[in-house]
Amino acid sequence: DAGITQSPRHKVTETGTPVTLRCHQTENHRYMYWYRQDPGHGLRLIHYSYGVKDTDKGEVSDGYSVSRSKTEDFLLTLESATSSQTSVYFCAISPGQGLNNEQFFGPGTRLTVL
Amino acid sequence: EDQVTQSPEALRLQEGESSSLNCSYTVSGLRGLFWYRQDPGKGPEFLFTLYSAGEEKEKERLKATLTKKESFLHITAPKPEDSATYLCALSGSSASKIIFGSGTRLSIRP
């Protein structure tokens, strides 16, 4: 398995609170991604990173921010969580030029916003 | 706009009963078409990448094929452990992201 861990694995929080999810890799891959997975929508890209301090928006980036201060860590922050952000969040990594290559996924974080 | 549609949504087979899963797509300049397997409560697991029409790849009981409009994941003599959701995804030259289909939920009965 690719060396990807996510923390926490489960979290329950209340509307309006800030939440940070962490993705850690041991593969030294350049590209890292955050997705959310919801029934009926499949996997949707939130943000991605193509290097330290280099990030860009995906298709569902509103309400989310990211940071990457080290190659191995990619953080996803919900500044003020809403119930619509209840979802399963997956981190993925990719070698080389990410869009031409397969992605390797972490185990996921199940987030519930009450 | 790039699109991916998978069918059927769910498929139940008897052990040993071969079948195919379909991934139809529209894209402007295919960079790659990907197949993943996802078990309940886990992240997707990479299976195959296909880059051009006519290409085929195999792994154990799975074989992926690609045409200019579709990709098929053929499963031969499946076993119960092949039960999972299979996801198709593609990357096109006009978009800076990979688009995933909603998946086919495959169930193999012993």
JSON list of C-alpha atoms in Angstrom, two decimals:
[
{"chain": "A", "resi": 1, "resn": "ASP", "atom": "CA", "xyz": [0.00, 0.00, 0.00]},
{"chain": "A", "resi": 2, "resn": "ALA", "atom": "CA", "xyz": [1.09, 3.53, -0.74]},
{"chain": "A", "resi": 3, "resn": "GLY", "atom": "CA", "xyz": [2.24, 5.25, 2.43]},
{"chain": "A", "resi": 4, "resn": "ILE", "atom": "CA", "xyz": [-0.68, 7.57, 3.03]},
{"chain": "A", "resi": 5, "resn": "THR", "atom": "CA", "xyz": [-2.34, 8.22, 6.36]},
{"chain": "A", "resi": 6, "resn": "GLN", "atom": "CA", "xyz": [-5.22, 10.48, 7.23]},
{"chain": "A", "resi": 7, "resn": "SER", "atom": "CA", "xyz": [-6.17, 11.88, 10.59]},
{"chain": "A", "resi": 8, "resn": "PRO", "atom": "CA", "xyz": [-8.53, 11.85, 12.24]},
{"chain": "A", "resi": 9, "resn": "ARG", "atom": "CA", "xyz": [-10.36, 8.86, 10.75]},
{"chain": "A", "resi": 10, "resn": "HIS", "atom": "CA", "xyz": [-13.67, 9.92, 12.23]},
{"chain": "A", "resi": 11, "resn": "LYS", "atom": "CA", "xyz": [-14.85, 13.27, 13.52]},
{"chain": "A", "resi": 12, "resn": "VAL", "atom": "CA", "xyz": [-18.15, 14.67, 14.72]},
{"chain": "A", "resi": 13, "resn": "THR", "atom": "CA", "xyz": [-18.36, 18.43, 15.07]},
{"chain": "A", "resi": 14, "resn": "GLU", "atom": "CA", "xyz": [-20.93, 21.19, 15.31]},
{"chain": "A", "resi": 15, "resn": "THR", "atom": "CA", "xyz": [-21.95, 23.74, 12.75]},
{"chain": "A", "resi": 16, "resn": "GLY", "atom": "CA", "xyz": [-19.75, 26.82, 12.79]},
{"chain": "A", "resi": 17, "resn": "THR", "atom": "CA", "xyz": [-16.67, 25.20, 14.29]},
{"chain": "A", "resi": 18, "resn": "PRO", "atom": "CA", "xyz": [-13.33, 25.04, 12.44]},
{"chain": "A", "resi": 19, "resn": "VAL", "atom": "CA", "xyz": [-12.06, 21.62, 11.40]},
{"chain": "A", "resi": 20, "resn": "THR", "atom": "CA", "xyz": [-8.67, 20.57, 10.04]},
{"chain": "A", "resi": 21, "resn": "LEU", "atom": "CA", "xyz": [-8.01, 17.25, 8.38]},
{"chain": "A", "resi": 22, "resn": "ARG", "atom": "CA", "xyz": [-4.47, 16.01, 7.86]},
{"chain": "A", "resi": 23, "resn": "CYS", "atom": "CA", "xyz": [-2.97, 13.91, 5.10]},
{"chain": "A", "resi": 24, "resn": "HIS", "atom": "CA", "xyz": [0.53, 12.53, 5.52]},
{"chain": "A", "resi": 25, "resn": "GLN", "atom": "CA", "xyz": [2.56, 10.66, 2.89]},
{"chain": "A", "resi": 26, "resn": "THR", "atom": "CA", "xyz": [5.85, 8.82, 3.02]},
{"chain": "A", "resi": 27, "resn": "GLU", "atom": "CA", "xyz": [6.24, 8.43, -0.77]},
{"chain": "A", "resi": 28, "resn": "ASN", "atom": "CA", "xyz": [7.73, 11.88, -1.49]},
{"chain": "A", "resi": 29, "resn": "HIS", "atom": "CA", "xyz": [5.19, 12.37, -4.30]},
{"chain": "A", "resi": 30, "resn": "ARG", "atom": "CA", "xyz": [4.82, 15.87, -5.68]},
{"chain": "A", "resi": 31, "resn": "TYR", "atom": "CA", "xyz": [1.05, 15.89, -6.20]},
{"chain": "A", "resi": 32, "resn": "MET", "atom": "CA", "xyz": [-1.49, 15.65, -3.41]},
{"chain": "A", "resi": 33, "resn": "TYR", "atom": "CA", "xyz": [-5.28, 15.93, -3.60]},
{"chain": "A", "resi": 34, "resn": "TRP", "atom": "CA", "xyz": [-8.31, 16.29, -1.39]},
{"chain": "A", "resi": 35, "resn": "TYR", "atom": "CA", "xyz": [-11.62, 14.75, -2.50]},
{"chain": "A", "resi": 36, "resn": "ARG", "atom": "CA", "xyz": [-15.01, 14.37, -0.96]},
{"chain": "A", "resi": 37, "resn": "GLN", "atom": "CA", "xyz": [-17.24, 11.40, -1.68]},
{"chain": "A", "resi": 38, "resn": "ASP", "atom": "CA", "xyz": [-21.01, 11.62, -1.37]},
{"chain": "A", "resi": 39, "resn": "PRO", "atom": "CA", "xyz": [-23.75, 9.22, -2.49]},
{"chain": "A", "resi": 40, "resn": "GLY", "atom": "CA", "xyz": [-24.88, 10.07, -6.00]},
{"chain": "A", "resi": 41, "resn": "HIS", "atom": "CA", "xyz": [-21.95, 12.41, -6.66]},
{"chain": "A", "resi": 42, "resn": "GLY", "atom": "CA", "xyz": [-18.97, 10.15, -6.72]},
{"chain": "A", "resi": 43, "resn": "LEU", "atom": "CA", "xyz": [-15.56, 11.58, -5.90]},
{"chain": "A", "resi": 44, "resn": "ARG", "atom": "CA", "xyz": [-15.22, 15.34, -6.35]},
{"chain": "A", "resi": 45, "resn": "LEU", "atom": "CA", "xyz": [-11.98, 17.28, -6.19]},
{"chain": "A", "resi": 46, "resn": "ILE", "atom": "CA", "xyz": [-11.79, 19.98, -3.53]},
{"chain": "A", "resi": 47, "resn": "HIS", "atom": "CA", "xyz": [-8.21, 21.25, -3.82]},
{"chain": "A", "resi": 48, "resn": "TYR", "atom": "CA", "xyz": [-4.90, 19.91, -4.99]},
{"chain": "A", "resi": 49, "resn": "SER", "atom": "CA", "xyz": [-1.22, 20.70, -4.56]},
{"chain": "A", "resi": 50, "resn": "TYR", "atom": "CA", "xyz": [1.60, 20.40, -7.07]},
{"chain": "A", "resi": 51, "resn": "GLY", "atom": "CA", "xyz": [4.38, 21.23, -4.64]},
{"chain": "A", "resi": 52, "resn": "VAL", "atom": "CA", "xyz": [5.21, 22.87, -1.33]},
{"chain": "A", "resi": 53, "resn": "LYS", "atom": "CA", "xyz": [3.12, 26.03, -1.01]},
{"chain": "A", "resi": 54, "resn": "ASP", "atom": "CA", "xyz": [1.67, 25.43, -4.50]},
{"chain": "A", "resi": 55, "resn": "THR", "atom": "CA", "xyz": [-2.06, 24.73, -4.43]},
{"chain": "A", "resi": 56, "resn": "ASP", "atom": "CA", "xyz": [-5.07, 25.18, -6.68]},
{"chain": "A", "resi": 57, "resn": "LYS", "atom": "CA", "xyz": [-8.84, 24.88, -6.50]},
{"chain": "A", "resi": 58, "resn": "GLY", "atom": "CA", "xyz": [-10.91, 21.93, -7.60]},
{"chain": "A", "resi": 59, "resn": "GLU", "atom": "CA", "xyz": [-14.56, 21.82, -8.55]},
{"chain": "A", "resi": 60, "resn": "VAL", "atom": "CA", "xyz": [-16.03, 22.08, -5.01]},
{"chain": "A", "resi": 61, "resn": "SER", "atom": "CA", "xyz": [-13.58, 24.37, -3.22]},
{"chain": "A", "resi": 62, "resn": "ASP", "atom": "CA", "xyz": [-16.04, 26.84, -1.63]},
{"chain": "A", "resi": 63, "resn": "GLY", "atom": "CA", "xyz": [-15.81, 26.70, 2.16]},
{"chain": "A", "resi": 64, "resn": "TYR", "atom": "CA", "xyz": [-12.47, 24.88, 2.16]},
{"chain": "A", "resi": 65, "resn": "SER", "atom": "CA", "xyz": [-8.86, 25.98, 2.33]},
{"chain": "A", "resi": 66, "resn": "VAL", "atom": "CA", "xyz": [-5.63, 24.00, 2.14]},
{"chain": "A", "resi": 67, "resn": "SER", "atom": "CA", "xyz": [-2.01, 24.36, 3.08]},
{"chain": "A", "resi": 68, "resn": "ARG", "atom": "CA", "xyz": [1.15, 22.47, 2.25]},
{"chain": "A", "resi": 69, "resn": "SER", "atom": "CA", "xyz": [4.24, 23.60, 4.14]},
{"chain": "A", "resi": 70, "resn": "LYS", "atom": "CA", "xyz": [6.10, 20.28, 3.75]},
{"chain": "A", "resi": 71, "resn": "THR", "atom": "CA", "xyz": [6.17, 17.73, 0.94]},
{"chain": "A", "resi": 72, "resn": "GLU", "atom": "CA", "xyz": [4.70, 15.06, 3.18]},
{"chain": "A", "resi": 73, "resn": "ASP", "atom": "CA", "xyz": [1.76, 16.96, 4.68]},
{"chain": "A", "resi": 74, "resn": "PHE", "atom": "CA", "xyz": [-1.37, 18.40, 3.08]},
{"chain": "A", "resi": 75, "resn": "LEU", "atom": "CA", "xyz": [-3.96, 20.00, 5.36]},
{"chain": "A", "resi": 76, "resn": "LEU", "atom": "CA", "xyz": [-7.62, 20.62, 4.57]},
{"chain": "A", "resi": 77, "resn": "THR", "atom": "CA", "xyz": [-9.42, 23.21, 6.70]},
{"chain": "A", "resi": 78, "resn": "LEU", "atom": "CA", "xyz": [-13.10, 23.90, 6.99]},
{"chain": "A", "resi": 79, "resn": "GLU", "atom": "CA", "xyz": [-13.10, 27.41, 8.44]},
{"chain": "A", "resi": 80, "resn": "SER", "atom": "CA", "xyz": [-16.69, 27.20, 9.66]},
{"chain": "A", "resi": 81, "resn": "ALA", "atom": "CA", "xyz": [-18.20, 23.77, 9.17]},
{"chain": "A", "resi": 82, "resn": "THR", "atom": "CA", "xyz": [-21.72, 23.41, 7.75]},
{"chain": "A", "resi": 83, "resn": "SER", "atom": "CA", "xyz": [-24.01, 20.38, 7.57]},
{"chain": "A", "resi": 84, "resn": "SER", "atom": "CA", "xyz": [-23.49, 20.25, 3.80]},
{"chain": "A", "resi": 85, "resn": "GLN", "atom": "CA", "xyz": [-19.85, 19.41, 4.47]},
{"chain": "A", "resi": 86, "resn": "THR", "atom": "CA", "xyz": [-20.80, 16.13, 6.12]},
{"chain": "A", "resi": 87, "resn": "SER", "atom": "CA", "xyz": [-19.01, 13.65, 3.91]},
{"chain": "A", "resi": 88, "resn": "VAL", "atom": "CA", "xyz": [-16.17, 11.19, 3.58]},
{"chain": "A", "resi": 89, "resn": "TYR", "atom": "CA", "xyz": [-12.93, 12.94, 2.71]},
{"chain": "A", "resi": 90, "resn": "PHE", "atom": "CA", "xyz": [-10.12, 11.21, 0.86]},
{"chain": "A", "resi": 91, "resn": "CYS", "atom": "CA", "xyz": [-6.58, 12.32, 0.32]},
{"chain": "A", "resi": 92, "resn": "ALA", "atom": "CA", "xyz": [-4.68, 11.06, -2.71]},
{"chain": "A", "resi": 93, "resn": "ILE", "atom": "CA", "xyz": [-1.13, 11.29, -3.98]},
{"chain": "A", "resi": 94, "resn": "SER", "atom": "CA", "xyz": [0.36, 10.95, -7.41]},
{"chain": "A", "resi": 95, "resn": "PRO", "atom": "CA", "xyz": [3.87, 10.68, -8.80]},
{"chain": "A", "resi": 96, "resn": "GLY", "atom": "CA", "xyz": [5.17, 12.81, -11.65]},
{"chain": "A", "resi": 97, "resn": "GLN", "atom": "CA", "xyz": [2.68, 14.88, -13.57]},
{"chain": "A", "resi": 98, "resn": "GLY", "atom": "CA", "xyz": [-0.45, 14.04, -11.65]},
{"chain": "A", "resi": 99, "resn": "LEU", "atom": "CA", "xyz": [-3.12, 14.20, -14.32]},
{"chain": "A", "resi": 100, "resn": "ASN", "atom": "CA", "xyz": [-1.40, 11.65, -16.54]},
{"chain": "A", "resi": 101, "resn": "ASN", "atom": "CA", "xyz": [-0.83, 9.25, -13.72]},
{"chain": "A", "resi": 102, "resn": "GLU", "atom": "CA", "xyz": [-2.79, 7.08, -11.38]},
{"chain": "A", "resi": 103, "resn": "GLN", "atom": "CA", "xyz": [-3.60, 8.37, -7.91]},
{"chain": "A", "resi": 104, "resn": "PHE", "atom": "CA", "xyz": [-3.20, 6.47, -4.67]},
{"chain": "A", "resi": 105, "resn": "PHE", "atom": "CA", "xyz": [-5.76, 7.09, -1.99]},
{"chain": "A", "resi": 106, "resn": "GLY", "atom": "CA", "xyz": [-5.67, 7.21, 1.76]},
{"chain": "A", "resi": 107, "resn": "PRO", "atom": "CA", "xyz": [-8.17, 5.42, 4.02]},
{"chain": "A", "resi": 108, "resn": "GLY", "atom": "CA", "xyz": [-10.51, 8.40, 4.35]},
{"chain": "A", "resi": 109, "resn": "THR", "atom": "CA", "xyz": [-11.93, 10.59, 7.09]},
{"chain": "A", "resi": 110, "resn": "ARG", "atom": "CA", "xyz": [-15.63, 10.39, 7.90]},
{"chain": "A", "resi": 111, "resn": "LEU", "atom": "CA", "xyz": [-16.79, 13.85, 8.99]},
{"chain": "A", "resi": 112, "resn": "THR", "atom": "CA", "xyz": [-20.20, 14.54, 10.48]},
{"chain": "A", "resi": 113, "resn": "VAL", "atom": "CA", "xyz": [-21.31, 18.13, 11.03]},
{"chain": "A", "resi": 114, "resn": "LEU", "atom": "CA", "xyz": [-24.30, 18.41, 13.35]},
{"chain": "B", "resi": 1, "resn": "GLU", "atom": "CA", "xyz": [-17.45, 19.44, -20.91]},
{"chain": "B", "resi": 2, "resn": "ASP", "atom": "CA", "xyz": [-15.74, 16.17, -20.00]},
{"chain": "B", "resi": 3, "resn": "GLN", "atom": "CA", "xyz": [-18.14, 13.51, -18.70]},
{"chain": "B", "resi": 4, "resn": "VAL", "atom": "CA", "xyz": [-18.04, 9.97, -17.38]},
{"chain": "B", "resi": 5, "resn": "THR", "atom": "CA", "xyz": [-21.06, 7.68, -17.05]},
{"chain": "B", "resi": 6, "resn": "GLN", "atom": "CA", "xyz": [-20.90, 4.21, -15.58]},
{"chain": "B", "resi": 7, "resn": "SER", "atom": "CA", "xyz": [-23.43, 1.42, -16.03]},
{"chain": "B", "resi": 8, "resn": "PRO", "atom": "CA", "xyz": [-25.03, -0.47, -14.55]},
{"chain": "B", "resi": 9, "resn": "GLU", "atom": "CA", "xyz": [-25.24, 1.16, -11.12]},
{"chain": "B", "resi": 10, "resn": "ALA", "atom": "CA", "xyz": [-25.33, -2.28, -9.51]},
{"chain": "B", "resi": 11, "resn": "LEU", "atom": "CA", "xyz": [-24.69, -5.78, -10.76]},
{"chain": "B", "resi": 12, "resn": "ARG", "atom": "CA", "xyz": [-25.24, -9.07, -8.98]},
{"chain": "B", "resi": 13, "resn": "LEU", "atom": "CA", "xyz": [-23.57, -12.18, -10.39]},
{"chain": "B", "resi": 14, "resn": "GLN", "atom": "CA", "xyz": [-23.21, -15.77, -9.39]},
{"chain": "B", "resi": 15, "resn": "GLU", "atom": "CA", "xyz": [-19.68, -16.96, -8.68]},
{"chain": "B", "resi": 16, "resn": "GLY", "atom": "CA", "xyz": [-18.10, -17.95, -12.00]},
{"chain": "B", "resi": 17, "resn": "GLU", "atom": "CA", "xyz": [-20.55, -15.89, -14.09]},
{"chain": "B", "resi": 18, "resn": "SER", "atom": "CA", "xyz": [-18.52, -13.57, -16.32]},
{"chain": "B", "resi": 19, "resn": "SER", "atom": "CA", "xyz": [-19.73, -10.07, -17.20]},
{"chain": "B", "resi": 20, "resn": "SER", "atom": "CA", "xyz": [-18.63, -6.55, -18.12]},
{"chain": "B", "resi": 21, "resn": "LEU", "atom": "CA", "xyz": [-18.92, -3.12, -16.57]},
{"chain": "B", "resi": 22, "resn": "ASN", "atom": "CA", "xyz": [-19.26, -0.10, -18.83]},
{"chain": "B", "resi": 23, "resn": "CYS", "atom": "CA", "xyz": [-17.73, 3.37, -18.65]},
{"chain": "B", "resi": 24, "resn": "SER", "atom": "CA", "xyz": [-18.92, 5.78, -21.34]},
{"chain": "B", "resi": 25, "resn": "TYR", "atom": "CA", "xyz": [-17.11, 9.05, -21.70]},
{"chain": "B", "resi": 26, "resn": "THR", "atom": "CA", "xyz": [-16.83, 12.29, -23.61]},
{"chain": "B", "resi": 27, "resn": "VAL", "atom": "CA", "xyz": [-13.57, 14.18, -23.45]},
{"chain": "B", "resi": 28, "resn": "SER", "atom": "CA", "xyz": [-11.57, 16.66, -25.44]},
{"chain": "B", "resi": 29, "resn": "GLY", "atom": "CA", "xyz": [-8.17, 15.05, -25.67]},
{"chain": "B", "resi": 30, "resn": "LEU", "atom": "CA", "xyz": [-7.89, 11.97, -23.48]},
{"chain": "B", "resi": 31, "resn": "ARG", "atom": "CA", "xyz": [-4.83, 11.96, -21.24]},
{"chain": "B", "resi": 32, "resn": "GLY", "atom": "CA", "xyz": [-5.74, 8.79, -19.39]},
{"chain": "B", "resi": 33, "resn": "LEU", "atom": "CA", "xyz": [-8.65, 6.59, -18.35]},
{"chain": "B", "resi": 34, "resn": "PHE", "atom": "CA", "xyz": [-8.38, 4.96, -14.95]},
{"chain": "B", "resi": 35, "resn": "TRP", "atom": "CA", "xyz": [-10.11, 2.08, -13.19]},
{"chain": "B", "resi": 36, "resn": "TYR", "atom": "CA", "xyz": [-10.26, 1.77, -9.43]},
{"chain": "B", "resi": 37, "resn": "ARG", "atom": "CA", "xyz": [-11.73, -0.71, -6.99]},
{"chain": "B", "resi": 38, "resn": "GLN", "atom": "CA", "xyz": [-13.28, 0.52, -3.74]},
{"chain": "B", "resi": 39, "resn": "ASP", "atom": "CA", "xyz": [-14.22, -1.70, -0.81]},
{"chain": "B", "resi": 40, "resn": "PRO", "atom": "CA", "xyz": [-16.72, -0.45, 1.79]},
{"chain": "B", "resi": 41, "resn": "GLY", "atom": "CA", "xyz": [-15.14, 1.95, 4.26]},
{"chain": "B", "resi": 42, "resn": "LYS", "atom": "CA", "xyz": [-11.86, 2.18, 2.34]},
{"chain": "B", "resi": 43, "resn": "GLY", "atom": "CA", "xyz": [-10.21, 4.43, -0.20]},
{"chain": "B", "resi": 44, "resn": "PRO", "atom": "CA", "xyz": [-10.18, 3.58, -3.91]},
{"chain": "B", "resi": 45, "resn": "GLU", "atom": "CA", "xyz": [-7.46, 1.16, -4.99]},
{"chain": "B", "resi": 46, "resn": "PHE", "atom": "CA", "xyz": [-5.82, 1.72, -8.37]},
{"chain": "B", "resi": 47, "resn": "LEU", "atom": "CA", "xyz": [-6.29, -1.03, -10.96]},
{"chain": "B", "resi": 48, "resn": "PHE", "atom": "CA", "xyz": [-5.45, 0.16, -14.49]},
{"chain": "B", "resi": 49, "resn": "THR", "atom": "CA", "xyz": [-4.58, 3.15, -16.66]},
{"chain": "B", "resi": 50, "resn": "LEU", "atom": "CA", "xyz": [-5.45, 3.17, -20.38]},
{"chain": "B", "resi": 51, "resn": "TYR", "atom": "CA", "xyz": [-4.12, 5.89, -22.66]},
{"chain": "B", "resi": 52, "resn": "SER", "atom": "CA", "xyz": [-5.35, 5.20, -26.19]},
{"chain": "B", "resi": 53, "resn": "ALA", "atom": "CA", "xyz": [-8.12, 3.39, -28.07]},
{"chain": "B", "resi": 54, "resn": "GLY", "atom": "CA", "xyz": [-7.34, -0.26, -28.61]},
{"chain": "B", "resi": 55, "resn": "GLU", "atom": "CA", "xyz": [-5.27, -0.59, -25.48]},
{"chain": "B", "resi": 56, "resn": "GLU", "atom": "CA", "xyz": [-5.99, -3.49, -23.11]},
{"chain": "B", "resi": 57, "resn": "LYS", "atom": "CA", "xyz": [-4.66, -4.38, -19.67]},
{"chain": "B", "resi": 58, "resn": "GLU", "atom": "CA", "xyz": [-5.19, -7.43, -17.49]},
{"chain": "B", "resi": 59, "resn": "LYS", "atom": "CA", "xyz": [-4.84, -8.31, -13.85]},
{"chain": "B", "resi": 60, "resn": "GLU", "atom": "CA", "xyz": [-5.95, -11.68, -12.56]},
{"chain": "B", "resi": 61, "resn": "ARG", "atom": "CA", "xyz": [-9.67, -12.00, -13.44]},
{"chain": "B", "resi": 62, "resn": "LEU", "atom": "CA", "xyz": [-9.98, -8.40, -14.65]},
{"chain": "B", "resi": 63, "resn": "LYS", "atom": "CA", "xyz": [-9.38, -7.02, -18.12]},
{"chain": "B", "resi": 64, "resn": "ALA", "atom": "CA", "xyz": [-9.83, -3.39, -19.09]},
{"chain": "B", "resi": 65, "resn": "THR", "atom": "CA", "xyz": [-10.34, -2.27, -22.69]},
{"chain": "B", "resi": 66, "resn": "LEU", "atom": "CA", "xyz": [-10.69, 1.15, -24.30]},
{"chain": "B", "resi": 67, "resn": "THR", "atom": "CA", "xyz": [-12.40, 2.55, -27.38]},
{"chain": "B", "resi": 68, "resn": "LYS", "atom": "CA", "xyz": [-12.83, 6.19, -28.40]},
{"chain": "B", "resi": 69, "resn": "LYS", "atom": "CA", "xyz": [-16.15, 6.39, -26.51]},
{"chain": "B", "resi": 70, "resn": "GLU", "atom": "CA", "xyz": [-16.14, 3.63, -23.92]},
{"chain": "B", "resi": 71, "resn": "SER", "atom": "CA", "xyz": [-14.09, 1.53, -21.60]},
{"chain": "B", "resi": 72, "resn": "PHE", "atom": "CA", "xyz": [-15.08, -1.90, -20.39]},
{"chain": "B", "resi": 73, "resn": "LEU", "atom": "CA", "xyz": [-13.96, -3.77, -17.33]},
{"chain": "B", "resi": 74, "resn": "HIS", "atom": "CA", "xyz": [-14.43, -7.43, -18.06]},
{"chain": "B", "resi": 75, "resn": "ILE", "atom": "CA", "xyz": [-14.52, -9.80, -15.15]},
{"chain": "B", "resi": 76, "resn": "THR", "atom": "CA", "xyz": [-13.97, -13.47, -15.91]},
{"chain": "B", "resi": 77, "resn": "ALA", "atom": "CA", "xyz": [-15.17, -16.23, -13.58]},
{"chain": "B", "resi": 78, "resn": "PRO", "atom": "CA", "xyz": [-15.56, -13.84, -10.63]},
{"chain": "B", "resi": 79, "resn": "LYS", "atom": "CA", "xyz": [-15.20, -14.89, -7.02]},
{"chain": "B", "resi": 80, "resn": "PRO", "atom": "CA", "xyz": [-16.97, -13.43, -3.96]},
{"chain": "B", "resi": 81, "resn": "GLU", "atom": "CA", "xyz": [-13.81, -11.48, -3.09]},
{"chain": "B", "resi": 82, "resn": "ASP", "atom": "CA", "xyz": [-14.26, -9.50, -6.31]},
{"chain": "B", "resi": 83, "resn": "SER", "atom": "CA", "xyz": [-17.32, -7.86, -4.75]},
{"chain": "B", "resi": 84, "resn": "ALA", "atom": "CA", "xyz": [-16.67, -4.12, -4.55]},
{"chain": "B", "resi": 85, "resn": "THR", "atom": "CA", "xyz": [-17.54, -0.83, -6.21]},
{"chain": "B", "resi": 86, "resn": "TYR", "atom": "CA", "xyz": [-15.59, -0.22, -9.40]},
{"chain": "B", "resi": 87, "resn": "LEU", "atom": "CA", "xyz": [-14.87, 3.36, -10.35]},
{"chain": "B", "resi": 88, "resn": "CYS", "atom": "CA", "xyz": [-13.93, 4.76, -13.73]},
{"chain": "B", "resi": 89, "resn": "ALA", "atom": "CA", "xyz": [-12.15, 8.10, -14.04]},
{"chain": "B", "resi": 90, "resn": "LEU", "atom": "CA", "xyz": [-10.62, 10.13, -16.80]},
{"chain": "B", "resi": 91, "resn": "SER", "atom": "CA", "xyz": [-8.25, 13.00, -17.37]},
{"chain": "B", "resi": 92, "resn": "GLY", "atom": "CA", "xyz": [-8.69, 15.25, -20.38]},
{"chain": "B", "resi": 93, "resn": "SER", "atom": "CA", "xyz": [-6.39, 17.82, -21.87]},
{"chain": "B", "resi": 94, "resn": "SER", "atom": "CA", "xyz": [-8.81, 20.72, -21.28]},
{"chain": "B", "resi": 95, "resn": "ALA", "atom": "CA", "xyz": [-9.33, 20.22, -17.56]},
{"chain": "B", "resi": 96, "resn": "SER", "atom": "CA", "xyz": [-6.94, 20.40, -14.64]},
{"chain": "B", "resi": 97, "resn": "LYS", "atom": "CA", "xyz": [-8.57, 17.53, -12.76]},
{"chain": "B", "resi": 98, "resn": "ILE", "atom": "CA", "xyz": [-9.57, 13.91, -12.95]},
{"chain": "B", "resi": 99, "resn": "ILE", "atom": "CA", "xyz": [-13.31, 13.25, -13.27]},
{"chain": "B", "resi": 100, "resn": "PHE", "atom": "CA", "xyz": [-14.77, 10.20, -11.55]},
{"chain": "B", "resi": 101, "resn": "GLY", "atom": "CA", "xyz": [-17.88, 8.27, -12.44]},
{"chain": "B", "resi": 102, "resn": "SER", "atom": "CA", "xyz": [-20.39, 7.27, -9.78]},
{"chain": "B", "resi": 103, "resn": "GLY", "atom": "CA", "xyz": [-19.29, 3.65, -9.89]},
{"chain": "B", "resi": 104, "resn": "THR", "atom": "CA", "xyz": [-20.75, 0.18, -10.40]},
{"chain": "B", "resi": 105, "resn": "ARG", "atom": "CA", "xyz": [-21.47, -1.80, -7.26]},
{"chain": "B", "resi": 106, "resn": "LEU", "atom": "CA", "xyz": [-20.59, -5.42, -8.03]},
{"chain": "B", "resi": 107, "resn": "SER", "atom": "CA", "xyz": [-21.80, -8.26, -5.84]},
{"chain": "B", "resi": 108, "resn": "ILE", "atom": "CA", "xyz": [-20.70, -11.87, -6.41]},
{"chain": "B", "resi": 109, "resn": "ARG", "atom": "CA", "xyz": [-22.79, -14.60, -4.75]},
{"chain": "B", "resi": 110, "resn": "PRO", "atom": "CA", "xyz": [-21.07, -17.86, -3.76]}
]
